[in-house]
Amino acid sequence: RFDNTLNFSSARLHPVIDHKDQPVHPTQTINKRARTLTYDNAVCTGAKLYQDILEAFDGRKDPGHEFSDDDLEIGWSEVDQERVVDAGWDAAFRTIGRNLSIGDRGPFEDEIEHTNLMLLQDFKNAAGETVTPTDIEKEAQYEIAYIDKFRAILALEVHSPRHQVTASLRAANQPITKEAIDKRIPPLNRFSDFMWTGWNAITLLPVSLRYVLHDTITNADTVGIMVDIINKHAITGSIDWPGLTFGIDTEEGQALLGTPNGFGTAFLLIDRARELGRRIVYVTIFNPGGDYRMLWDMKPPNAPR
């Protein structure tokens, strides 16, 4: 199911440092026409999600559903697509390599497992009804790289079925309701479930997961919150690695957790608390060349920061 197709070129290493020590860089602005999430709402959502993560360790939340390889066959097709990750991640992976005592390097090709799935097939929904995805719904995609040696998951393309169904309904001038959306999504549909299914398949030690990385982020709500934070710190211009790093107990950290690109990591830790036993400690954002990226750093609940 997995295909080693990623390549990383060499780049200079930079250490992770706290945002207060960052140099000032300019940043680009974005078109916010599609944005609906406010900064205050993101902070509130992120604070609630983080509390849910902590409560999951206490057994106060039920574990997530266990999916099988058969679930990956319901609506989803593996797409052969060679993907070369640009040098914008090299410095980050070199930092990870040093943090994990691997060495001053990024992953080799044979250390990377790559999967690219799109919602191209008819499927039966939860009610047993056959669904034929529309052209817009067929753009639902989870392209993910799993790097066991670096204890990392790298999200390359994330377009959830729920997001694509919403766009399809809007394009058809149909009512957008939870019921209408639920009727058109397959059983396996959440990013967090895809991350767990893939990670659990390629590693002998699931609890070793430490990093979740998001490649070029295009979601208007997530980018909007990132821009709010960058502007809040009076930074202009492109921000290279090591970027801006925030503790999860800060307002900025919780605002980022409350974005669409934070949900996946949050639900992964909530649903898989027993298997992963992790909490988020830091989140780093940067935008080399205007491409917005995010890195979550996770540790066991009682581990030192």
Backbone as numpy.savetxt, mean C-alpha at the origin, in Angstrom:
# Nx Ny Nz CAx CAy CAz Cx Cy Cz
2.89 -19.15 -9.78 2.07 -17.94 -9.78 2.93 -16.68 -9.78
4.13 -16.78 -9.29 4.95 -15.59 -9.16 6.04 -15.56 -10.22
6.48 -14.36 -10.54 7.40 -14.17 -11.67 8.44 -13.14 -11.28
9.71 -13.51 -11.32 10.79 -12.58 -10.97 11.11 -11.70 -12.18
10.60 -10.46 -12.18 10.83 -9.61 -13.35 11.32 -8.22 -12.98
11.55 -7.94 -11.71 11.92 -6.59 -11.33 13.43 -6.40 -11.33
13.85 -5.20 -11.64 15.27 -4.87 -11.61 15.47 -3.58 -10.81
16.55 -3.54 -10.04 16.88 -2.33 -9.30 18.30 -1.92 -9.69
18.45 -0.66 -10.02 19.79 -0.15 -10.31 20.39 0.44 -9.05
21.68 0.75 -9.10 22.36 1.25 -7.90 22.11 2.74 -7.72
22.13 3.15 -6.45 21.97 4.57 -6.12 22.61 4.81 -4.77
22.81 6.04 -4.44 23.47 6.39 -3.19 22.55 6.13 -2.00
23.11 5.70 -0.90 22.35 5.42 0.31 22.18 6.70 1.13
20.95 6.86 1.68 20.68 7.95 2.62 20.03 7.35 3.85
20.41 7.78 5.06 19.80 7.23 6.27 18.40 7.79 6.49
17.56 7.03 7.21 16.24 7.53 7.59 16.43 8.47 8.78
15.91 9.67 8.68 16.01 10.62 9.78 14.66 11.26 10.01
14.46 11.85 11.16 13.18 12.45 11.50 12.95 13.72 10.70
11.66 14.05 10.48 11.33 15.17 9.59 11.89 16.50 10.07
12.10 16.65 11.36 12.58 17.93 11.85 14.01 18.23 11.39
14.71 17.19 10.98 16.08 17.36 10.51 16.19 17.47 8.99
15.03 17.46 8.30 15.06 17.46 6.85 15.46 18.81 6.27
16.19 18.81 5.16 16.41 20.06 4.44 15.12 20.49 3.77
15.03 21.75 3.43 13.82 22.26 2.79 13.92 22.04 1.29
12.88 21.38 0.73 12.80 21.13 -0.70 11.47 21.65 -1.22
11.41 22.14 -2.45 10.13 22.52 -3.03 9.33 21.29 -3.43
8.00 21.45 -3.61 7.16 20.35 -4.08 6.18 20.82 -5.12
5.70 19.89 -5.92 4.70 20.22 -6.92 3.32 20.23 -6.29
2.41 20.97 -6.89 1.01 20.92 -6.48 0.29 19.96 -7.41
-0.92 19.53 -7.02 -1.67 18.59 -7.84 -3.06 19.14 -8.13
-3.69 18.55 -9.11 -5.07 18.89 -9.43 -5.96 18.19 -8.43
-6.70 18.93 -7.61 -7.48 18.36 -6.53 -8.97 18.22 -6.90
-9.31 18.27 -8.17 -10.72 18.23 -8.55 -11.42 16.97 -8.06
-10.70 15.84 -8.06 -11.33 14.59 -7.67 -11.19 14.31 -6.18
-10.55 15.19 -5.45 -10.30 14.94 -4.04 -11.57 15.15 -3.21
-11.84 14.22 -2.28 -13.01 14.34 -1.39 -12.62 14.25 0.08
-11.40 13.79 0.39 -10.97 13.59 1.77 -10.29 14.83 2.31
-10.79 15.34 3.45 -10.16 16.50 4.09 -9.08 16.02 5.06
-8.19 16.92 5.39 -7.09 16.58 6.29 -7.62 16.16 7.66
-8.56 16.91 8.20 -9.10 16.58 9.53 -9.78 15.22 9.54
-10.51 14.90 8.48 -11.17 13.60 8.42 -10.14 12.47 8.31
-9.05 12.72 7.58 -8.01 11.71 7.46 -7.36 11.45 8.82
-7.12 12.50 9.59 -6.53 12.35 10.92 -7.45 11.51 11.81
-8.75 11.82 11.80 -9.71 11.09 12.63 -9.78 9.62 12.22
-9.83 9.38 10.92 -9.88 8.00 10.42 -8.62 7.24 10.78
-7.46 7.88 10.60 -6.20 7.23 10.92 -6.07 6.92 12.39
-6.51 7.83 13.26 -6.44 7.59 14.70 -7.29 6.39 15.09
-8.48 6.28 14.48 -9.36 5.14 14.76 -8.74 3.84 14.25
-8.16 3.87 13.05 -7.53 2.68 12.50 -6.36 2.23 13.37
-5.58 3.17 13.86 -4.44 2.79 14.69 -4.90 2.17 15.99
-5.98 2.71 16.56 -6.54 2.10 17.77 -7.03 0.68 17.48
-7.61 0.48 16.31 -8.06 -0.85 15.92 -6.88 -1.81 15.79
-5.75 -1.32 15.27 -4.55 -2.15 15.16 -4.10 -2.61 16.54
-4.07 -1.68 17.49 -3.63 -2.02 18.84 -4.60 -2.99 19.52
-5.91 -2.78 19.30 -6.91 -3.66 19.90 -6.84 -5.06 19.31
-6.44 -5.16 18.05 -6.35 -6.48 17.42 -5.34 -7.37 18.14
-4.29 -6.76 18.70 -3.29 -7.54 19.44 -3.89 -8.12 20.72
-4.91 -7.46 21.25 -5.53 -7.92 22.49 -6.63 -8.97 22.23
-6.81 -9.34 20.96 -7.82 -10.33 20.63 -9.23 -9.79 20.64
-9.38 -8.46 20.61 -10.72 -7.88 20.64 -11.33 -7.72 19.25
-10.61 -8.18 18.24 -11.13 -8.15 16.87 -10.94 -9.52 16.24
-11.93 -9.93 15.46 -11.86 -11.24 14.82 -10.80 -11.24 13.73
-10.11 -12.36 13.53 -9.11 -12.43 12.45 -9.80 -12.38 11.09
-9.05 -12.01 10.07 -9.59 -11.93 8.73 -9.83 -13.30 8.13
-10.63 -13.34 7.08 -10.94 -14.58 6.39 -9.68 -15.10 5.69
-9.49 -16.41 5.72 -8.34 -17.01 5.06 -8.70 -17.35 3.62
-7.99 -16.78 2.67 -8.25 -17.02 1.26 -7.30 -18.08 0.72
-7.73 -18.75 -0.33 -6.93 -19.80 -0.94 -6.57 -19.41 -2.37
-5.75 -20.25 -3.00 -5.41 -20.02 -4.40 -6.67 -20.04 -5.27
-7.66 -20.85 -4.87 -8.90 -20.91 -5.65 -9.59 -19.55 -5.71
-9.50 -18.79 -4.63 -10.13 -17.47 -4.61 -9.48 -16.53 -5.63
-8.19 -16.75 -5.89 -7.49 -15.92 -6.87 -7.99 -16.19 -8.29
-8.65 -17.33 -8.48 -9.15 -17.68 -9.80 -10.53 -17.09 -10.07
-11.18 -16.53 -9.05 -12.55 -16.03 -9.19 -12.50 -14.59 -9.72
-12.54 -14.47 -11.03 -12.55 -13.16 -11.67 -11.18 -12.63 -12.04
-10.13 -13.09 -11.37 -8.80 -12.52 -11.55 -7.98 -13.30 -12.57
-7.21 -12.58 -13.37 -6.30 -13.19 -14.34 -4.90 -12.64 -14.12
-3.91 -13.51 -14.20 -2.53 -13.05 -14.09 -2.09 -12.49 -15.44
-1.53 -11.31 -15.40 -1.11 -10.60 -16.61 0.41 -10.62 -16.67
0.94 -11.09 -17.77 2.39 -11.08 -17.96 2.83 -9.69 -18.36
3.59 -9.06 -17.49 4.06 -7.70 -17.77 5.38 -7.48 -17.05
6.43 -7.31 -17.82 7.73 -7.06 -17.20 7.74 -5.66 -16.62
8.12 -5.57 -15.37 8.12 -4.30 -14.67 9.51 -4.00 -14.14
10.07 -2.88 -14.53 11.36 -2.45 -14.02 11.13 -1.29 -13.07
11.49 -1.47 -11.80 11.31 -0.42 -10.81 12.43 0.59 -10.97
12.06 1.87 -11.06 13.07 2.90 -11.33 13.96 3.14 -10.12
14.99 3.92 -10.33 16.01 4.13 -9.31 15.51 4.94 -8.12
14.27 5.44 -8.19 13.72 6.20 -7.07 13.62 5.40 -5.78
13.61 4.05 -5.89 13.54 3.20 -4.71 14.90 2.72 -4.23
15.94 2.93 -5.01 17.23 2.34 -4.68 17.75 2.78 -3.31
17.70 4.07 -3.06 18.22 4.57 -1.79 17.42 4.03 -0.62
16.09 3.92 -0.79 15.24 3.38 0.28 15.61 1.93 0.58
15.79 1.13 -0.48 16.13 -0.27 -0.25 17.53 -0.43 0.32
18.42 0.47 -0.01 19.76 0.40 0.58 19.68 0.72 2.08
18.80 1.64 2.44 18.59 1.93 3.87 18.02 0.70 4.56
17.02 0.07 3.94 16.44 -1.14 4.51 17.52 -2.22 4.65
18.35 -2.37 3.62 19.42 -3.36 3.67 20.35 -3.14 4.84
20.67 -1.91 5.12 21.54 -1.60 6.26 20.82 -1.84 7.57
19.53 -1.44 7.63 18.75 -1.64 8.87 18.65 -3.12 9.23
18.57 -3.99 8.21 18.41 -5.42 8.44 19.73 -6.18 8.40
20.84 -5.44 8.32 22.19 -6.03 8.28 22.37 -6.94 7.07
21.72 -6.60 5.96 21.88 -7.34 4.71 23.09 -6.81 3.95
23.28 -5.50 4.03 24.37 -4.86 3.31 23.89 -3.60 2.62
24.84 -2.86 2.08 24.54 -1.60 1.42 24.14 -1.88 -0.03
22.95 -2.44 -0.20 22.48 -2.81 -1.54 20.97 -2.95 -1.55
20.42 -2.97 -2.76 19.02 -3.29 -2.94 18.85 -4.75 -3.28
17.60 -5.21 -3.51 17.36 -6.63 -3.81 17.89 -7.03 -5.18
18.36 -8.27 -5.26 18.70 -8.86 -6.55 17.42 -9.40 -7.19
17.47 -9.61 -8.50 16.28 -10.07 -9.21 15.72 -11.36 -8.64
16.60 -12.30 -8.31 16.11 -13.59 -7.84 15.62 -13.55 -6.40
15.66 -12.38 -5.77 15.13 -12.21 -4.42 13.72 -11.61 -4.44
13.18 -11.36 -5.61 11.90 -10.67 -5.75 10.87 -11.58 -6.40
9.71 -11.69 -5.76 8.58 -12.42 -6.33 7.55 -11.38 -6.79
7.08 -11.54 -8.01 6.24 -10.51 -8.63 4.93 -11.13 -9.10
3.80 -10.50 -8.79 2.52 -10.96 -9.30 1.72 -9.76 -9.78
0.97 -9.96 -10.85 0.20 -8.88 -11.47 -1.16 -9.44 -11.88
-2.20 -9.09 -11.14 -3.53 -9.63 -11.36 -4.51 -8.53 -11.74
-5.38 -8.83 -12.71 -6.40 -7.90 -13.14 -7.75 -8.62 -13.19
-8.82 -7.87 -13.01 -10.18 -8.44 -12.94 -10.76 -8.53 -14.35
-10.37 -9.57 -15.08 -10.72 -9.69 -16.49 -11.80 -10.73 -16.78
-12.09 -11.60 -15.82 -13.00 -12.72 -16.06 -14.36 -12.49 -15.40
-15.38 -13.18 -15.96 -16.67 -13.23 -15.29 -16.49 -13.95 -13.96
-17.34 -13.62 -12.99 -17.26 -14.28 -11.69 -18.63 -14.27 -11.02
-18.78 -15.04 -9.98 -20.01 -15.04 -9.18 -19.78 -14.21 -7.93
-20.72 -13.31 -7.67 -20.61 -12.47 -6.48 -21.08 -13.22 -5.25
-21.13 -12.53 -4.12 -21.50 -13.18 -2.86 -22.91 -13.75 -2.89
-23.76 -13.19 -3.75 -25.13 -13.68 -3.87 -25.27 -14.81 -4.88
-24.15 -15.21 -5.49 -24.18 -16.29 -6.47 -24.57 -15.84 -7.86
-24.62 -14.54 -8.10 -24.99 -14.00 -9.41 -23.73 -13.85 -10.27
-23.87 -14.15 -11.56 -22.74 -14.01 -12.47 -22.56 -12.54 -12.84
-21.33 -12.07 -12.74 -21.00 -10.68 -13.04 -20.00 -10.65 -14.18
-20.28 -9.85 -15.20 -19.34 -9.59 -16.28 -18.77 -8.20 -16.09
-17.49 -8.07 -15.77 -16.92 -6.74 -15.50 -17.04 -5.82 -16.72
-17.34 -4.55 -16.46 -17.32 -3.55 -17.52 -15.87 -3.22 -17.86
-15.67 -2.45 -18.92 -14.30 -2.08 -19.30 -13.61 -1.34 -18.16
-14.32 -0.46 -17.48 -13.73 0.28 -16.37 -13.41 -0.66 -15.22
-14.31 -1.60 -14.94 -14.08 -2.54 -13.84 -12.91 -3.47 -14.14
-12.66 -3.74 -15.41 -11.54 -4.61 -15.78 -10.19 -3.94 -15.51
-10.19 -2.65 -15.18 -8.95 -1.97 -14.83 -8.57 -2.18 -13.37
-9.41 -2.90 -12.62 -9.02 -3.27 -11.25 -7.74 -4.11 -11.33
-6.77 -3.75 -10.53 -5.45 -4.37 -10.67 -4.69 -4.34 -9.36
-4.02 -5.45 -9.07 -3.09 -5.50 -7.95 -1.77 -6.06 -8.47
-0.81 -5.18 -8.65 0.54 -5.59 -9.05 1.45 -5.37 -7.85
2.01 -6.44 -7.35 2.72 -6.40 -6.07 4.03 -7.18 -6.17
5.08 -6.64 -5.57 6.35 -7.35 -5.45 6.55 -7.74 -3.99
6.97 -8.99 -3.79 7.23 -9.50 -2.44 8.72 -9.79 -2.33
9.36 -9.21 -1.32 10.82 -9.32 -1.20 11.13 -9.85 0.20
11.15 -11.15 0.31 11.27 -11.81 1.61 12.55 -11.42 2.32
13.68 -11.43 1.61 14.96 -11.13 2.26 14.98 -9.74 2.86
14.26 -8.80 2.23 14.20 -7.42 2.72 12.95 -7.18 3.57
12.22 -8.26 3.84 11.05 -8.22 4.72 10.06 -7.14 4.27
9.84 -7.08 2.96 9.08 -5.96 2.39 8.08 -6.41 1.34
6.98 -5.66 1.29 6.00 -5.75 0.21 6.00 -4.41 -0.51
6.12 -4.45 -1.84 6.12 -3.23 -2.64 4.89 -3.23 -3.55
3.97 -2.30 -3.31 2.78 -2.17 -4.13 3.10 -1.32 -5.35
2.99 -1.91 -6.54 3.34 -1.22 -7.77 2.13 -0.58 -8.43
1.04 -1.33 -8.54 -0.22 -0.79 -9.07 -1.35 -1.29 -8.18
-2.14 -0.37 -7.65 -3.26 -0.74 -6.79 -4.51 0.01 -7.25
-5.42 -0.72 -7.88 -6.71 -0.17 -8.30 -7.76 -1.16 -7.84
-8.40 -0.89 -6.73 -9.29 -1.86 -6.12 -10.57 -2.03 -6.93
-11.18 -3.23 -6.89 -12.47 -3.42 -7.55 -13.53 -2.44 -7.07
-13.53 -2.15 -5.78 -14.54 -1.23 -5.25 -14.39 0.16 -5.89
-13.15 0.60 -6.04 -12.90 1.91 -6.66 -13.32 1.90 -8.12
-13.01 0.82 -8.83 -13.34 0.76 -10.25 -14.83 0.60 -10.48
-15.52 -0.14 -9.62 -16.98 -0.26 -9.74 -17.63 1.10 -9.50
-17.13 1.84 -8.53 -17.66 3.18 -8.27 -17.50 4.06 -9.50
-16.33 4.00 -10.13 -16.09 4.79 -11.34 -17.00 4.34 -12.48
-17.23 3.05 -12.58 -18.10 2.53 -13.64 -19.54 2.98 -13.45
-20.02 2.92 -12.22 -21.39 3.38 -11.93 -21.54 4.86 -12.21
-20.51 5.62 -11.84 -20.56 7.07 -12.08 -20.59 7.36 -13.58
-19.79 6.65 -14.35 -19.75 6.86 -15.80 -21.08 6.50 -16.46
-21.80 5.54 -15.87 -23.08 5.12 -16.42 -24.25 5.88 -15.82
-23.95 6.89 -14.99 -24.99 7.69 -14.32 -25.93 6.82 -13.49
-25.36 5.78 -12.86 -26.13 4.90 -12.00 -25.92 5.31 -10.54
-26.92 5.02 -9.68 -26.76 5.34 -8.25 -25.56 4.61 -7.65
-24.79 5.32 -6.86 -23.61 4.73 -6.23 -23.97 4.42 -4.78
-24.28 3.16 -4.51 -24.64 2.71 -3.17 -23.78 1.52 -2.80
-23.72 1.23 -1.51 -22.94 0.07 -1.05 -23.48 -1.21 -1.68
-24.81 -1.31 -1.75 -25.42 -2.51 -2.32 -25.05 -2.67 -3.79
-25.08 -1.57 -4.53 -24.75 -1.63 -5.96 -23.30 -2.02 -6.17
-22.41 -1.53 -5.30 -20.99 -1.86 -5.43 -20.74 -3.31 -5.03
-21.32 -3.75 -3.92 -21.09 -5.10 -3.43 -21.52 -6.17 -4.44
-22.50 -5.84 -5.25 -22.99 -6.81 -6.24 -21.98 -7.05 -7.37
-21.00 -6.15 -7.50 -20.11 -6.22 -8.65 -18.64 -6.43 -8.27
-18.39 -6.92 -7.07 -17.02 -7.19 -6.67 -16.85 -8.67 -6.34
-15.69 -9.25 -6.64 -15.44 -10.67 -6.37 -15.17 -10.91 -4.89
-15.18 -12.17 -4.45 -14.94 -12.47 -3.03 -13.60 -11.93 -2.53
-12.55 -12.12 -3.31 -11.23 -11.60 -2.95 -11.05 -10.26 -3.64
-11.12 -9.17 -2.87 -11.12 -7.85 -3.50 -10.32 -6.79 -2.77
-9.98 -7.01 -1.50 -9.27 -5.96 -0.74 -7.76 -6.08 -0.92
-7.12 -4.93 -0.98 -5.66 -4.89 -1.12 -4.98 -5.62 0.02
-5.48 -5.46 1.24 -4.87 -6.12 2.39 -4.89 -7.63 2.25
-5.98 -8.18 1.70 -6.08 -9.62 1.51 -5.12 -10.12 0.43
-4.94 -9.31 -0.61 -3.96 -9.69 -1.65 -2.54 -9.67 -1.08
-2.23 -8.64 -0.30 -0.90 -8.58 0.31 -0.65 -9.81 1.17
-1.63 -10.17 2.02 -1.44 -11.30 2.92 -1.34 -12.61 2.15
-2.22 -12.82 1.17 -2.21 -14.06 0.41 -0.87 -14.27 -0.28
-0.34 -13.21 -0.89 0.95 -13.32 -1.57 2.11 -13.48 -0.60
2.13 -12.68 0.45 3.22 -12.74 1.42 3.26 -14.11 2.10
2.11 -14.62 2.49 2.05 -15.91 3.17 2.49 -17.04 2.26
2.34 -16.83 0.94 2.72 -17.87 -0.02 4.22 -17.93 -0.28
4.92 -16.80 -0.09 6.33 -16.77 -0.51 7.31 -16.82 0.65
6.82 -16.69 1.89 7.74 -16.65 3.01 7.50 -17.82 3.96
8.56 -18.28 4.61 8.43 -19.30 5.63 8.16 -18.69 7.00
8.30 -17.36 7.09 8.15 -16.69 8.38 7.33 -15.41 8.18
6.00 -15.53 8.12 5.16 -14.35 7.87 5.39 -13.21 8.85
5.70 -13.56 10.11 5.88 -12.53 11.13 7.07 -11.62 10.84
7.92 -12.01 9.89 9.11 -11.21 9.59 8.79 -9.92 8.84
7.58 -9.80 8.27 7.25 -8.61 7.49 7.49 -7.34 8.30
8.21 -6.40 7.70 8.47 -5.13 8.40 8.07 -3.90 7.59
8.18 -3.97 6.27 7.95 -2.78 5.45 6.85 -3.01 4.41
5.99 -2.01 4.25 5.06 -1.96 3.12 5.32 -0.65 2.38
5.62 -0.77 1.08 6.00 0.38 0.27 4.97 0.58 -0.83
4.66 1.83 -1.12 3.76 2.17 -2.22 4.53 2.93 -3.28
4.55 2.36 -4.48 5.17 3.02 -5.62 4.29 4.19 -6.06
4.59 4.78 -7.18 3.91 5.98 -7.68 2.42 5.99 -7.32
2.03 6.90 -6.43 0.66 7.01 -5.92 -0.10 8.03 -6.76
-1.27 7.63 -7.25 -2.08 8.53 -8.08 -3.43 8.85 -7.45
-3.80 8.16 -6.36 -5.09 8.44 -5.73 -5.14 9.89 -5.27
-6.18 10.61 -5.71 -6.25 12.05 -5.45 -6.35 12.37 -3.96
-7.06 11.53 -3.20 -7.18 11.78 -1.76 -5.85 11.59 -1.05
-5.14 10.50 -1.39 -3.85 10.25 -0.75 -2.84 11.33 -1.12
-2.74 11.65 -2.39 -1.79 12.68 -2.81 -2.16 14.02 -2.19
-3.46 14.30 -2.10 -3.89 15.55 -1.49 -3.44 15.68 -0.05
-3.56 14.61 0.72 -3.11 14.63 2.12 -1.59 14.76 2.19
-0.88 14.08 1.31 0.58 14.21 1.28 0.99 15.65 0.99
0.31 16.28 0.04 0.61 17.68 -0.29 0.29 18.58 0.89
-0.83 18.32 1.59 -1.17 19.11 2.78 -0.02 19.06 3.79
0.51 17.87 4.01 1.58 17.70 4.98 2.86 18.39 4.52
3.19 18.23 3.25 4.38 18.89 2.71 4.25 20.41 2.83
3.08 20.94 2.49 2.86 22.38 2.60 2.88 22.84 4.05
2.34 22.00 4.94 2.32 22.34 6.37 3.73 22.56 6.90
4.69 21.84 6.33 6.08 21.97 6.77 6.88 22.92 5.87
6.13 23.68 5.08 6.71 24.76 4.27 7.85 24.27 3.38
7.60 23.11 2.73 8.61 22.54 1.85 8.19 22.77 0.41
9.14 23.16 -0.42 8.86 23.37 -1.84 9.83 22.53 -2.67
9.36 22.04 -3.80 10.21 21.27 -4.70 10.13 19.78 -4.45
10.82 19.03 -5.26 10.83 17.58 -5.19 11.56 17.10 -3.93
11.02 16.07 -3.28 11.61 15.53 -2.05 12.17 14.14 -2.35
13.48 14.01 -2.32 14.12 12.72 -2.53 14.21 11.96 -1.21
14.59 10.68 -1.30 14.87 9.92 -0.09 16.03 10.57 0.65
15.96 10.71 1.99 15.12 9.99 2.94 13.74 10.55 3.19
13.33 11.59 2.49 11.97 12.07 2.58 11.61 12.66 3.93
10.31 12.64 4.24 9.78 13.12 5.52 9.28 11.92 6.30
9.78 11.73 7.51 9.40 10.60 8.34 8.64 11.07 9.56
7.49 10.42 9.83 6.63 10.80 10.95 6.31 9.57 11.79
6.30 9.75 13.10 5.84 8.69 13.98 4.35 8.48 13.80
3.87 7.27 14.01 2.45 6.99 13.82 1.61 7.67 14.90
2.24 8.11 15.98 1.50 8.80 17.02 1.41 10.30 16.76
1.91 10.77 15.63 1.82 12.18 15.28 0.57 12.43 14.43
0.18 13.69 14.36 -0.97 14.05 13.54 -0.74 13.68 12.08
0.47 13.95 11.58 0.78 13.65 10.19 0.74 12.14 9.92
1.31 11.36 10.84 1.31 9.91 10.68 -0.09 9.34 10.61
-0.97 9.85 11.48 -2.34 9.34 11.48 -3.14 9.85 10.29
-2.83 11.04 9.80 -3.48 11.53 8.58 -3.14 10.63 7.40
-1.89 10.19 7.30 -1.47 9.31 6.21 -2.10 7.93 6.35
-2.24 7.44 7.58 -2.90 6.15 7.80 -4.37 6.23 7.39
-4.96 7.41 7.49 -6.37 7.60 7.15 -6.63 7.85 5.68
-5.63 7.64 4.83 -5.81 7.80 3.38 -6.11 6.44 2.74
-6.62 6.42 1.51 -6.84 5.15 0.83 -5.59 4.28 0.76
-4.42 4.87 0.63 -3.19 4.08 0.57 -2.71 3.65 1.95
-3.32 4.19 2.99 -3.02 3.72 4.34 -3.93 2.59 4.78
-5.14 2.54 4.20 -6.12 1.53 4.62 -5.57 0.11 4.48
-4.92 -0.17 3.35 -4.47 -1.53 3.09 -3.53 -2.03 4.17
-2.55 -1.21 4.54 -1.61 -1.60 5.59 -2.31 -1.74 6.93
-3.23 -0.82 7.22 -3.97 -0.88 8.48 -4.77 -2.17 8.58
-5.54 -2.50 7.55 -6.36 -3.71 7.60 -5.51 -4.98 7.56
-4.35 -4.92 6.92 -3.45 -6.07 6.95 -3.05 -6.37 8.39
-2.69 -5.34 9.16 -2.26 -5.54 10.54 -3.42 -5.87 11.46
-4.62 -5.36 11.16 -5.80 -5.67 11.98 -6.24 -7.11 11.75
-6.39 -7.49 10.49 -6.89 -8.82 10.16 -5.89 -9.92 10.46
-4.59 -9.59 10.40 -3.54 -10.60 10.56 -2.71 -10.35 11.80
-3.35 -9.83 12.84 -2.61 -9.52 14.08 -1.95 -10.76 14.66
-2.64 -11.90 14.60 -2.08 -13.13 15.18 -0.87 -13.61 14.41
-0.92 -13.48 13.08 0.18 -13.99 12.26 1.36 -13.02 12.17
1.07 -11.72 12.13 2.12 -10.73 11.91 2.60 -10.09 13.21
1.69 -9.84 14.15 2.08 -9.28 15.43 2.83 -7.97 15.31
2.33 -7.07 14.46 3.05 -5.82 14.18 2.18 -4.60 14.42
2.84 -3.51 14.73 2.19 -2.20 14.74 3.02 -1.26 13.89
2.41 -0.23 13.37 3.14 0.77 12.59 3.91 1.68 13.54
5.15 1.94 13.21 5.97 2.83 14.03 6.21 4.16 13.31
6.59 4.08 12.04 6.88 5.28 11.26 6.26 5.17 9.86
6.03 6.31 9.26 5.66 6.38 7.85 6.52 7.45 7.21
7.05 7.14 6.04 7.90 8.08 5.30 7.26 8.38 3.96
7.26 9.65 3.57 6.76 10.04 2.25 7.86 10.79 1.51
7.88 10.63 0.20 8.81 11.38 -0.64 8.25 11.39 -2.05
8.75 12.30 -2.89 8.22 12.42 -4.26 9.31 12.77 -5.27
10.23 11.84 -5.49 11.30 12.11 -6.47 10.71 12.31 -7.86
11.05 13.43 -8.48 10.55 13.71 -9.81 9.05 13.92 -9.87
8.41 14.17 -8.73 6.97 14.39 -8.70 6.15 13.13 -8.52
6.81 11.95 -8.39 6.11 10.69 -8.15 5.97 10.48 -6.64
4.73 10.48 -6.16 4.49 10.38 -4.71 4.61 8.93 -4.24
5.40 8.72 -3.18 5.67 7.38 -2.67 5.55 7.37 -1.15
5.34 6.17 -0.62 5.07 6.03 0.81 5.69 4.73 1.31
6.25 4.76 2.52 6.86 3.59 3.14 6.39 3.49 4.58
5.83 2.31 4.94 5.40 2.03 6.31 6.42 1.14 6.97
6.86 1.52 8.16 7.84 0.76 8.94 7.11 0.20 10.16
7.13 -1.15 10.31 6.33 -1.81 11.34 7.20 -2.66 12.24
6.83 -2.73 13.53 7.56 -3.53 14.49 6.57 -4.20 15.44
7.03 -5.19 16.22 6.15 -5.78 17.24 5.72 -4.73 18.25
4.56 -4.93 18.92 4.00 -3.90 19.80 4.93 -3.38 20.87
5.75 -4.25 21.46 6.61 -3.84 22.57 8.05 -3.56 22.16
8.32 -3.59 20.85 9.68 -3.34 20.39 10.03 -1.87 20.53
11.30 -1.54 20.81 11.70 -0.13 20.88 11.55 0.53 19.51
11.27 1.82 19.52 11.09 2.55 18.26 12.43 2.78 17.59
